[in-house]
Each structure stands twice: as structure tokens, then as C-alpha cells.
Coordinates of C-alpha atoms and ligand atoms in Angstrom, one line a residue:
X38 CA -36.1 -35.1 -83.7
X39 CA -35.0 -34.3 -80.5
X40 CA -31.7 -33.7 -79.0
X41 CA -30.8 -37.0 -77.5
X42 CA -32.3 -38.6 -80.7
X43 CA -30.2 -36.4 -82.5
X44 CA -26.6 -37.3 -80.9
X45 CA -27.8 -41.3 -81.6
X46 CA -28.1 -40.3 -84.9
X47 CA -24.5 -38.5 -85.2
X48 CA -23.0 -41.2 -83.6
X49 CA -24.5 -43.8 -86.0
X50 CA -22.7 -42.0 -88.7
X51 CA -19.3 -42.4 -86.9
X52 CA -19.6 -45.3 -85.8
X53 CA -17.1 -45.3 -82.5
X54 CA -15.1 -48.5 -80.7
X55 CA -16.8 -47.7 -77.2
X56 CA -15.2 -49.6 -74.5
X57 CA -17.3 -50.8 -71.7
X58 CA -15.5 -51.9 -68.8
X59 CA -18.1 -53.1 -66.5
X60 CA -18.7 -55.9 -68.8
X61 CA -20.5 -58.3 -67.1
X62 CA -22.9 -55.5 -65.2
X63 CA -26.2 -56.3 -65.9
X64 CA -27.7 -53.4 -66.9
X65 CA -24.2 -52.5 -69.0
X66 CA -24.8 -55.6 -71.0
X67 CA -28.3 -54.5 -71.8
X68 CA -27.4 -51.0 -72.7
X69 CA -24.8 -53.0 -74.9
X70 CA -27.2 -55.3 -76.7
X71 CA -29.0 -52.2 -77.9
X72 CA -26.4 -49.9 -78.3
X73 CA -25.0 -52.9 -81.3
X74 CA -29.0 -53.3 -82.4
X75 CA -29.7 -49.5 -83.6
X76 CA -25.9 -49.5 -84.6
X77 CA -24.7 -46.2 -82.4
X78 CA -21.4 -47.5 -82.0
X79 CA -19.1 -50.3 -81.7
X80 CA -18.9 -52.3 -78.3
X81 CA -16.0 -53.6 -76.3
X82 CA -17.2 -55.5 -73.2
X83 CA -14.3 -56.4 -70.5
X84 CA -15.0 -59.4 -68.3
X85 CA -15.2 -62.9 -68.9
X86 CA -16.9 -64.3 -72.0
X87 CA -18.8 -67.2 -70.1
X88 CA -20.3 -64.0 -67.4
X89 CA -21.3 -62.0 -70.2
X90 CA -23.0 -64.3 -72.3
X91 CA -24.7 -65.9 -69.3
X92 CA -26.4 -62.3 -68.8
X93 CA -26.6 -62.1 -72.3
X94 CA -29.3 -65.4 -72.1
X95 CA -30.5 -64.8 -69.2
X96 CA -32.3 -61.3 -70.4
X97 CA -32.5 -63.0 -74.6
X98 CA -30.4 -60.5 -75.9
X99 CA -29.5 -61.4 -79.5
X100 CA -26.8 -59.2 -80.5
X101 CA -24.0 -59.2 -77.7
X102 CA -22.1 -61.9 -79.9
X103 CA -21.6 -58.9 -82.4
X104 CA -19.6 -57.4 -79.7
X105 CA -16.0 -57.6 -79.2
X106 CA -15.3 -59.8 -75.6
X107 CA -12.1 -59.0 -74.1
X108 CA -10.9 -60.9 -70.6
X109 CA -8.7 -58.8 -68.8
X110 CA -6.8 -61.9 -67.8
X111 CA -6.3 -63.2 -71.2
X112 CA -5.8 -60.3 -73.5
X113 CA -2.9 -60.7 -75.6
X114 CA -1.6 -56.9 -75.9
X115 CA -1.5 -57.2 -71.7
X116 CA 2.4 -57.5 -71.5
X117 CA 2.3 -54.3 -74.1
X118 CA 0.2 -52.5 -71.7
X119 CA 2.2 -53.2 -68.6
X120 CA 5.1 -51.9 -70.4
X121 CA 3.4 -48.6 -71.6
X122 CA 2.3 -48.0 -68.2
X123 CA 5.9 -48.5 -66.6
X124 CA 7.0 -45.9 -69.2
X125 CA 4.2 -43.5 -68.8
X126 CA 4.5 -44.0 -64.5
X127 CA 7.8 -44.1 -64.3
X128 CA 8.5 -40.9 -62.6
X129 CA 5.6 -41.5 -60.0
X130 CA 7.5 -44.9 -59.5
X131 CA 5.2 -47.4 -60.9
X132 CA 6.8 -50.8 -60.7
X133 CA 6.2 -53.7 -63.2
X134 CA 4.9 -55.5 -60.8
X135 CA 2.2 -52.9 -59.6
X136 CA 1.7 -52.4 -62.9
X137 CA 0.6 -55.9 -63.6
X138 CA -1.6 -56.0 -61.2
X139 CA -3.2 -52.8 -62.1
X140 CA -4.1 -54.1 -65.6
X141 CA -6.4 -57.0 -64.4
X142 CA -8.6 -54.2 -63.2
X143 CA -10.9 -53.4 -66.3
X144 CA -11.3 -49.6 -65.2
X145 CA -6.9 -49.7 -66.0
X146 CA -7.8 -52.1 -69.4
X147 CA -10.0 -49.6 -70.8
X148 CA -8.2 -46.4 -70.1
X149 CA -5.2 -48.4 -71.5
X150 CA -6.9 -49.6 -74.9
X151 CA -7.9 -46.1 -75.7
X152 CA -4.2 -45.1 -74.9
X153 CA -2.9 -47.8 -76.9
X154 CA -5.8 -46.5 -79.7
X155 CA -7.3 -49.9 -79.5
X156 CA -10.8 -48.2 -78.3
X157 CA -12.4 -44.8 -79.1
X158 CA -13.7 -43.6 -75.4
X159 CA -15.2 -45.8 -72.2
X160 CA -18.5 -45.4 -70.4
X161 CA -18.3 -46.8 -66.6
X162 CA -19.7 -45.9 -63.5
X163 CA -22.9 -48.3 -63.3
X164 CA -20.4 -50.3 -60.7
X165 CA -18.1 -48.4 -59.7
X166 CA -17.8 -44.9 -57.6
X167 CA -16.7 -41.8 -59.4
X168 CA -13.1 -41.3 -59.0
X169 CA -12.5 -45.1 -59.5
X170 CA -13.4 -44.2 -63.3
X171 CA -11.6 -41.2 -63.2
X172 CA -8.0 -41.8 -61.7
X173 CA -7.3 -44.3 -64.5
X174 CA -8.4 -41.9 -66.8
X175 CA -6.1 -38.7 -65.1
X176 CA -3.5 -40.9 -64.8
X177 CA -3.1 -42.3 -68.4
X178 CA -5.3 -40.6 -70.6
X179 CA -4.2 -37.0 -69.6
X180 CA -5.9 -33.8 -70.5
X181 CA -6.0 -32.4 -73.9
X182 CA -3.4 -29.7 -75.2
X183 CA -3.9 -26.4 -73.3
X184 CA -6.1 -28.2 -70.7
X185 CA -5.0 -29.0 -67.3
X186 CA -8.4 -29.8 -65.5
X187 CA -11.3 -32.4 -66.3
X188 CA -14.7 -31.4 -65.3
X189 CA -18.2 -32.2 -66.1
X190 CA -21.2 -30.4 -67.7
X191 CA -24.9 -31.2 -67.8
X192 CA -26.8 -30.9 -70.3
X193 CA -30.0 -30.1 -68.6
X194 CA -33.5 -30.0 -71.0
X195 CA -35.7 -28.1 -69.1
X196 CA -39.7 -28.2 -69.8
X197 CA -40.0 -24.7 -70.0
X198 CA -38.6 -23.8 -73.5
X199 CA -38.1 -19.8 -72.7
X200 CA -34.8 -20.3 -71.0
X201 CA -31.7 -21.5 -73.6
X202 CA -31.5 -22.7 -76.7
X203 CA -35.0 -23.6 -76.9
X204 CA -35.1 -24.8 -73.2
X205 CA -31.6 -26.7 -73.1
X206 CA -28.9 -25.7 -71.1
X207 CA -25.4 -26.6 -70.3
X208 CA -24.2 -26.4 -66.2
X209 CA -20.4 -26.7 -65.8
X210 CA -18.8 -27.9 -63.6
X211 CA -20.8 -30.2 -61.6
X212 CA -19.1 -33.4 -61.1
X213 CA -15.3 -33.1 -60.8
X214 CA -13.3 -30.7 -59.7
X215 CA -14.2 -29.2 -56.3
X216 CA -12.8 -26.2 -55.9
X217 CA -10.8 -24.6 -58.8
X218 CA -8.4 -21.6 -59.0
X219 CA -9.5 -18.9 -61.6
X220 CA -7.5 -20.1 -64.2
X221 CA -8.7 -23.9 -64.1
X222 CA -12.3 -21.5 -63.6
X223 CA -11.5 -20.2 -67.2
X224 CA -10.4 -23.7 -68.7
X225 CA -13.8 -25.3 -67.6
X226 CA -15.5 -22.5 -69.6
X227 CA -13.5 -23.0 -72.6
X228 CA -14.2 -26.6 -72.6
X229 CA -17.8 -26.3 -72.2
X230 CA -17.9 -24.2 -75.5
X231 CA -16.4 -26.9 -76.9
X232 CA -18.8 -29.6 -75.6
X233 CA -22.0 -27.2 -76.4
X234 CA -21.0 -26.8 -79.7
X235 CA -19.7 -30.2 -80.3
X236 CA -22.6 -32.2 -78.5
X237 CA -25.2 -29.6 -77.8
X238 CA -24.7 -28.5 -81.7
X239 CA -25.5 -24.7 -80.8
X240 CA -23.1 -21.6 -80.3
X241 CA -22.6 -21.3 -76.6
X242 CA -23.3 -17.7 -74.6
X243 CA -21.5 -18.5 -71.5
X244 CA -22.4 -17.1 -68.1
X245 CA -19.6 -16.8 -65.5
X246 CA -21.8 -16.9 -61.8
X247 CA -21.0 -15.4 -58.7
X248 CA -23.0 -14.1 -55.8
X249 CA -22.1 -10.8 -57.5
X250 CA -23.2 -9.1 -60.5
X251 CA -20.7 -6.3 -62.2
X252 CA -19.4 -4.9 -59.2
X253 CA -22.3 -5.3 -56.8
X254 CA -20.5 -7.4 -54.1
X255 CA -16.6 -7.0 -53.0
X256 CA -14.9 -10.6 -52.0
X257 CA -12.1 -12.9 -53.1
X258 CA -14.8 -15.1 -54.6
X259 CA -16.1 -12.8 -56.9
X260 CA -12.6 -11.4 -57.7
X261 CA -11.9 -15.5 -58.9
X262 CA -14.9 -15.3 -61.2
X263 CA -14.0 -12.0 -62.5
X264 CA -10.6 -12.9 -63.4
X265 CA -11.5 -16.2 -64.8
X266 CA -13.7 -14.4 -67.2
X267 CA -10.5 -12.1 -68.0
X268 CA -8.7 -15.6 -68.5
X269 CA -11.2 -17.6 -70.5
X270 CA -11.0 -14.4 -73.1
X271 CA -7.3 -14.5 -73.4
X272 CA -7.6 -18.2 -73.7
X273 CA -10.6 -18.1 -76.8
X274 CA -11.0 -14.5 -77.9
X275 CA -13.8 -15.6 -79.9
X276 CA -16.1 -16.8 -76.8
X277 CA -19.1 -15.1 -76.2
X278 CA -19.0 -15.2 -72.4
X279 CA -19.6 -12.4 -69.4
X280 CA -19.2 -12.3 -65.7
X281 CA -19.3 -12.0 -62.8
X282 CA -23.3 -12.3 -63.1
X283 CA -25.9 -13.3 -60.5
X284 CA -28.0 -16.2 -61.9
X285 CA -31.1 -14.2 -62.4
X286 CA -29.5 -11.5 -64.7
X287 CA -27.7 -14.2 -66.2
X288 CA -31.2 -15.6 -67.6
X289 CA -33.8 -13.3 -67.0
X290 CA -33.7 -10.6 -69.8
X291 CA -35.2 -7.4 -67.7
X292 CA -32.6 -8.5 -65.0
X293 CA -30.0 -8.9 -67.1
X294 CA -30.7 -5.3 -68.8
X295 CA -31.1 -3.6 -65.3
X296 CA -28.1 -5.5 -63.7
X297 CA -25.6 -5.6 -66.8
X298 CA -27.0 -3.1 -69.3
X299 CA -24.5 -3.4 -72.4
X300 CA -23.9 -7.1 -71.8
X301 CA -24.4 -9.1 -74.7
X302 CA -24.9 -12.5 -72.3
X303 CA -27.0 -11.0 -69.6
X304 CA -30.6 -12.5 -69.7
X305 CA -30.2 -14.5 -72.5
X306 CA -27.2 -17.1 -71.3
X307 CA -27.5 -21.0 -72.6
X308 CA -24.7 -21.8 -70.4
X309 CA -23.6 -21.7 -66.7
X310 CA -20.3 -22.1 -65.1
X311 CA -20.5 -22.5 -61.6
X312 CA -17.7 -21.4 -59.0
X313 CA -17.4 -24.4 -57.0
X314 CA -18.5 -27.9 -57.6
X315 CA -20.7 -27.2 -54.7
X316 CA -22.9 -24.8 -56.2
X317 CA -22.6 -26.9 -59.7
X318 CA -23.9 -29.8 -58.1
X319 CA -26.3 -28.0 -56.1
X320 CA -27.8 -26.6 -58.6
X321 CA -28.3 -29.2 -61.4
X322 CA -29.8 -31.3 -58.5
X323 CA -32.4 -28.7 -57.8
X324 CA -33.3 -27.7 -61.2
X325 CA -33.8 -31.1 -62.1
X326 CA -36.1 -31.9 -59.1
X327 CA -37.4 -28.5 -58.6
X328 CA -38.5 -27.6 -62.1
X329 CA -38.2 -31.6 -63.6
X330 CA -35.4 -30.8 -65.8
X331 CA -33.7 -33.9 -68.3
X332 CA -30.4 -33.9 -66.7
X333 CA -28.1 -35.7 -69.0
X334 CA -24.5 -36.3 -68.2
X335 CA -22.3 -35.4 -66.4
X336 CA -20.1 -35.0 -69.9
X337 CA -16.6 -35.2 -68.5
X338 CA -14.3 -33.0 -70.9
X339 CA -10.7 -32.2 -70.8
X340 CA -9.7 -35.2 -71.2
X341 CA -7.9 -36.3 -74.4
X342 CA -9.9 -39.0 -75.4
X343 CA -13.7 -39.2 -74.1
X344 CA -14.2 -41.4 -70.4
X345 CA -17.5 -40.5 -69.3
X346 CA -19.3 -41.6 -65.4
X347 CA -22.3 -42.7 -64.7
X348 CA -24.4 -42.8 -61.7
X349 CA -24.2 -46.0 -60.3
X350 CA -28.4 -45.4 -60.1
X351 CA -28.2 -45.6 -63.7
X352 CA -30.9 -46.7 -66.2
X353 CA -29.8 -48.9 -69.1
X354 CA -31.4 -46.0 -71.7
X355 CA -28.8 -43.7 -69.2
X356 CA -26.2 -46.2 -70.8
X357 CA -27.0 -46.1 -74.3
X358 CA -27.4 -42.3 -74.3
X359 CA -23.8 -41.9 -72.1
X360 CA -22.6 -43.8 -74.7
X361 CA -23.9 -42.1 -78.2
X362 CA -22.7 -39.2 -76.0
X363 CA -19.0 -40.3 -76.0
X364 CA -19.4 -41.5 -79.2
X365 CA -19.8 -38.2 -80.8
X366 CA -17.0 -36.9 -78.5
X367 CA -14.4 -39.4 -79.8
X368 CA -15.9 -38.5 -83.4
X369 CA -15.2 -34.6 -82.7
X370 CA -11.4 -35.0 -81.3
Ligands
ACO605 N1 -8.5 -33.1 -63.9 C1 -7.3 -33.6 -64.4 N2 -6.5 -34.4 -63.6 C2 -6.9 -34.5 -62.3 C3 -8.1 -33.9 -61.8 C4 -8.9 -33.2 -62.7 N3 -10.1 -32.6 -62.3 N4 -8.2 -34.3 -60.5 C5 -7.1 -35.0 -60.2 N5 -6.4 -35.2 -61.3 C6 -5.1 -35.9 -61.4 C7 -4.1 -35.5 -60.4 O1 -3.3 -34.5 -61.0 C8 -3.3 -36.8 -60.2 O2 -2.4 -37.0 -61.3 P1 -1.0 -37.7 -61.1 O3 -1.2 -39.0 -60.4 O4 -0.5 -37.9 -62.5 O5 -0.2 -36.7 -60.3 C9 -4.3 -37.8 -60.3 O6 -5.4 -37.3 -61.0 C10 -4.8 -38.3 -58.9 O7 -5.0 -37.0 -58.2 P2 -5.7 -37.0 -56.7 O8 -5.6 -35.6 -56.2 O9 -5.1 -38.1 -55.9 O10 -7.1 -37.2 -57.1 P3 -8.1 -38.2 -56.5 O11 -8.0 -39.4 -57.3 O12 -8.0 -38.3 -55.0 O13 -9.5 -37.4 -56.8 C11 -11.5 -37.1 -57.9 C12 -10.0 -37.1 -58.0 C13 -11.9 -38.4 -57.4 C14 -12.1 -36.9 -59.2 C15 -11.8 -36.0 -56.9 O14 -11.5 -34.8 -57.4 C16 -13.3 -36.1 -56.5 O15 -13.7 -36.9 -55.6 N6 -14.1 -35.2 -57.1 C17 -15.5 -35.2 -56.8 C18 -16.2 -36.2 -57.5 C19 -17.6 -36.3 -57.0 O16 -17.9 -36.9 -56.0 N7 -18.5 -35.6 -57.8 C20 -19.9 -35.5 -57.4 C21 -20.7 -36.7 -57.7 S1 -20.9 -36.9 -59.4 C22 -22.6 -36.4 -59.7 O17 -23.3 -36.0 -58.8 C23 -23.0 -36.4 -61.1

């Protein structure tokens, strides 16, 4: 079984309320209909029931009426929402009356009926742009205890089974935050352990990057990843996790030895935090074109109940994996 076959499984045995609120997107509802099928999880769709179910025909998809339909401009708990978002807003200066509009956007209904602990975790992003999912999610949601930054790893499955666990990877952060301080540096680490362990199912060996390997290079950008290494050990003493490294001695054994003799990550690392979202970015992008890597995610973590993105090029199995995905995150929380 492989790894993505794997997390389907898991989340089977959970069996998560996954809100979806692009509800009436077509490949959404398709992703839906199968998701309910193979029983992976629980579906909310948000959007009008006469929309959905005319997709629904349209493509003979015989299992959507197992899902729960919610309207954002009928749902009964709405006034309840308003008032928890008033409450929760209130020293930004959120009025009752922005408020109410708010909620008849879904991407707000979503993030509000996990809040509330009417749904498990969201998957959007086949619609709508990036930080249109996110911002709801910041804003309500929150980050979990001890967390102040979301980011989002990759888990990349490379065709070359030398490097990682058996050739998968994680890559952190590439989707969120652009340009963290060496602290927030250190908090994406520690939540990438988490994620590896939790969705990867292996024990993470964490490589901190930098143009620099142990000394090699003098700059305020390698000082950042040095003391973020500092910081992610004081945060999790327990991590297995070394830097600053280049990316070669970082996976290459005889680079790592020669590089960073004596460091126990050094040329055998299964995960990469970048320094930037730039270089993140850059390079899941090119390891997944370059070498025709699996890129699966991003997985956005931090946050205290599981919203995950996709890319609004999305495939409908891209859907049904995002979701077994948050699935098992809500199941680990
Ligand atoms: N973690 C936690 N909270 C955050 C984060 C974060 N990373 N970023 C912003 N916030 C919070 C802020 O604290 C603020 O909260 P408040 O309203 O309670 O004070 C709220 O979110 C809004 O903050 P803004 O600074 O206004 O954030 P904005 O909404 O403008 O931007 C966004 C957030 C959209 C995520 C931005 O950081 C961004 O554009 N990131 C890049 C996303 C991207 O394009 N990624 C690459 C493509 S994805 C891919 O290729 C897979």
C-alpha cells in the first residue's frame, strides 16, 4: 500500500465531518461523490441544494444525497455565528452588520462551523485564490497552543527511493508565510515534525537550509537559520534536527560527513525547512518538474483545526487526497 493509499485508509477509520465550501464547484462535487463512495470521510457541501444536485446529475453521481447540503443563506445556526464572530472580532471592530454579510460567504461559513465544532476541517481552493481560504481561517480559527505562524509543507514522493524515508520527503514552508523571523523559522520546523509524523507516519530528521553549511558563510541570513535551529531545540528538545546546512550535505551522505562530520542529520535528512517562502516554493516546483516528484499538499499546519488550499489547477483525485489528508489531521488534534 502506498502512502497516499495509506492516509485514505486512516481516514476511513476516523471518519471526519469535512466541510467543503466550494460546494457547487464542479470538480469539488466530484471529488465529494467519491470521497462519501470509498467512505474517507464525512461531507459538508455549502451552496445551494438545487446547484449541487444539478452537477450532481449532470456528471450521474449517486452518492452526493448522502451528503450534508448546507445554504449559507438558510442555515439556521447563522444568527449564532454572527454573534460568535462579533465576539471573537470585537477588538478589530467587527460590526454586526459586517459580520452578517461576511457569513453568506461560504469560505466565512466553513471556518465558522469548525469554530462552532459543527465540522472537523475544510478543503477549498479549487475556486478561490490562496489567502481568500486562509484569512477566514487566521482570523477565526487561530493557531494552535504555542504556535503563532501557519505554513505549509509538501509532501513530495520522489521516484528515486535513495533520498528519505524510502524516497518521500517533507519541504516546509512553501506556501504561506513569506518571509519569517527565526523564531516563526523554528515554529515551522516544529510543526512539520508534527505533520511528518502524524501524516507522513515516520520520525522526522529535520534539516535547517541555508546557503551556509556549519560556519562556511558569514551573513544575517545564515545567523536566522542558525538561531532558529537553537530555537526549535528549546521549543521540542526531543527533535532530531541540525543546521545551518547546505542542501547537498543535508542529503548527500559523503557531503554531509565532509561538510558536518558529527551531525547526526547531515546526508541522511527526510525533511527540509526552507528560509524563505521563496526558496520553499522554488524548490518544490523544481523538484517536482526537474526530477518528476508527487508533490502532495501544500499541508497547511498551525492552525488549530485543519483548513487546507488547493491549487485552483486542481484535479478531483487532488480533492479526495487534500481531503483524506485533513481528515487524518482533524483525527490527530
Ligand atoms: N499564520 C497565522 N496567522 C497569519 C499568517 C500566518 N502565516 N499570516 C497572516 N496571519 C493573520 C494576521 O495575523 C492577521 O490576523 P488578525 O486579522 O487577527 O490581526 C490576519 O491573518 C490577516 O493578516 P494580513 O497580514 O492582512 O494577511 P493577508 O491576509 O494579507 O495575507 C496571506 C496572508 C494571504 C497568506 C499572505 O501571507 C500571502 O499571500 N502568502 C503567500 C501565499 C502564496 O501566494 N503562496 C504561494 C502559492 S501556494 C503554492 O504554490 C502551493
Amino acid at each position: 500500500m502506498n502512502l497516499l493509499e495509506k492516509i485514505r485508509e486512516q481516514a476511513k477509520a476516523i471518519n471526519q465531518r469535512i466541510v467543503l465550501p466550494e460546494g457547487t464547484e464542479e470538480r469539488t462535487i466530484q471529488a465529494a461523490d467519491q470521497v462519501i463512495n470509498e467512505g474517507i470521510a464525512r461531507i459538508i457541501l455549502l451552496g445551494s441544494r438545487e446547484d449541487i444536485m444539478k452537477e450532481a446529475k449532470k456528471h450521474n453521481l449517486k452518492h452526493i444525497e448522502q451528503a450534508s447540503i448546507v445554504d449559507p443563506n438558510q442555515h439556521d445556526k447563522i444568527d449564532h455565528y454572527i454573534h460568535m464572530m462579533v465576539e471573537l472580532r470585537k477588538h478589530k471592530g467587527l460590526t454586526r452588520d459586517e459580520a452578517s454579510q461576511l457569513i453568506r460567504d461560504p469560505l466565512y461559513l466553513g471556518t465558522l462551523m469548525i469554530k462552532n465544532g459543527d465540522a472537523d476541517g475544510e478543503v477549498a481552493g479549487a475556486r478561490n485564490a490562496t489567502g481568500d481560504v486562509l484569512r477566514p481561517g487566521f482570523q477565526y480559527v487561530k493557531t494552535l497552543p504555542g504556535i503563532t505562524v501557519v505554513s505549509g509543507a509538501f509532501i513530495m514522493i520522489m521516484k528515486d527511493k535513495e533520498f528519505g524515508n524510502d524516497g518521500i520527503m517533507i519541504f516546509a514552508d512553501c506556501a504561506v508565510h513569506p518571509d519569517p523571523t527565526e523564531s516563526e523559522l523554528a515554529e515551522i520546523a516544529v510543526a512539520t515534525a508534527k505533520t511528518t509524523k502524524a501524516i507522513a507516519g515516520f520520525e522526522p530528521r529535520i534539516a535547517m537550509l541555508s546557503f551556509s553549511t556549519k560556519g562556511s558563510a558569514k551573513h544575517e541570513m545564515v545567523d536566522k537559520v542558525i538561531n532558529a535551529t537553537r530555537i526549535a531545540k528549546e521549543m521540542a528538545p526531543d527533535l532530531k534536527i541540525d543546521g545551518e546546512l547546505q542542501a547537498d550535505a543535508a542529503i548527500i551522505e559523503s557531503i554531509g560527513r565532509n561538510k558536518a562530520p558529527g551531525s547526526e542529520i547531515a546526508g541522511n535528512a527526510n525533511v527540509l525547512i526552507f528560509p524563505s517562502l521563496d526558496t520553499g516554493n522554488i524548490a518544490y516546483k523544481l523538484v517536482q518538474r526537474l526530477a518528476y516528484a508527487e508533490a502532495v499538499g501544500p499541508v497547511l499546519q498551525g492552525m488549530a483545526a485543519p483548513i487546507n488550499d488547493l491549487s485552483r489547477g486542481c484535479s478531483v483525485s487532488d480533492i479526495v487526497n487534500l481531503i483524506a489528508i485533513t481528515a487524518n489531521q482533524a483525527g490527530n488534534k
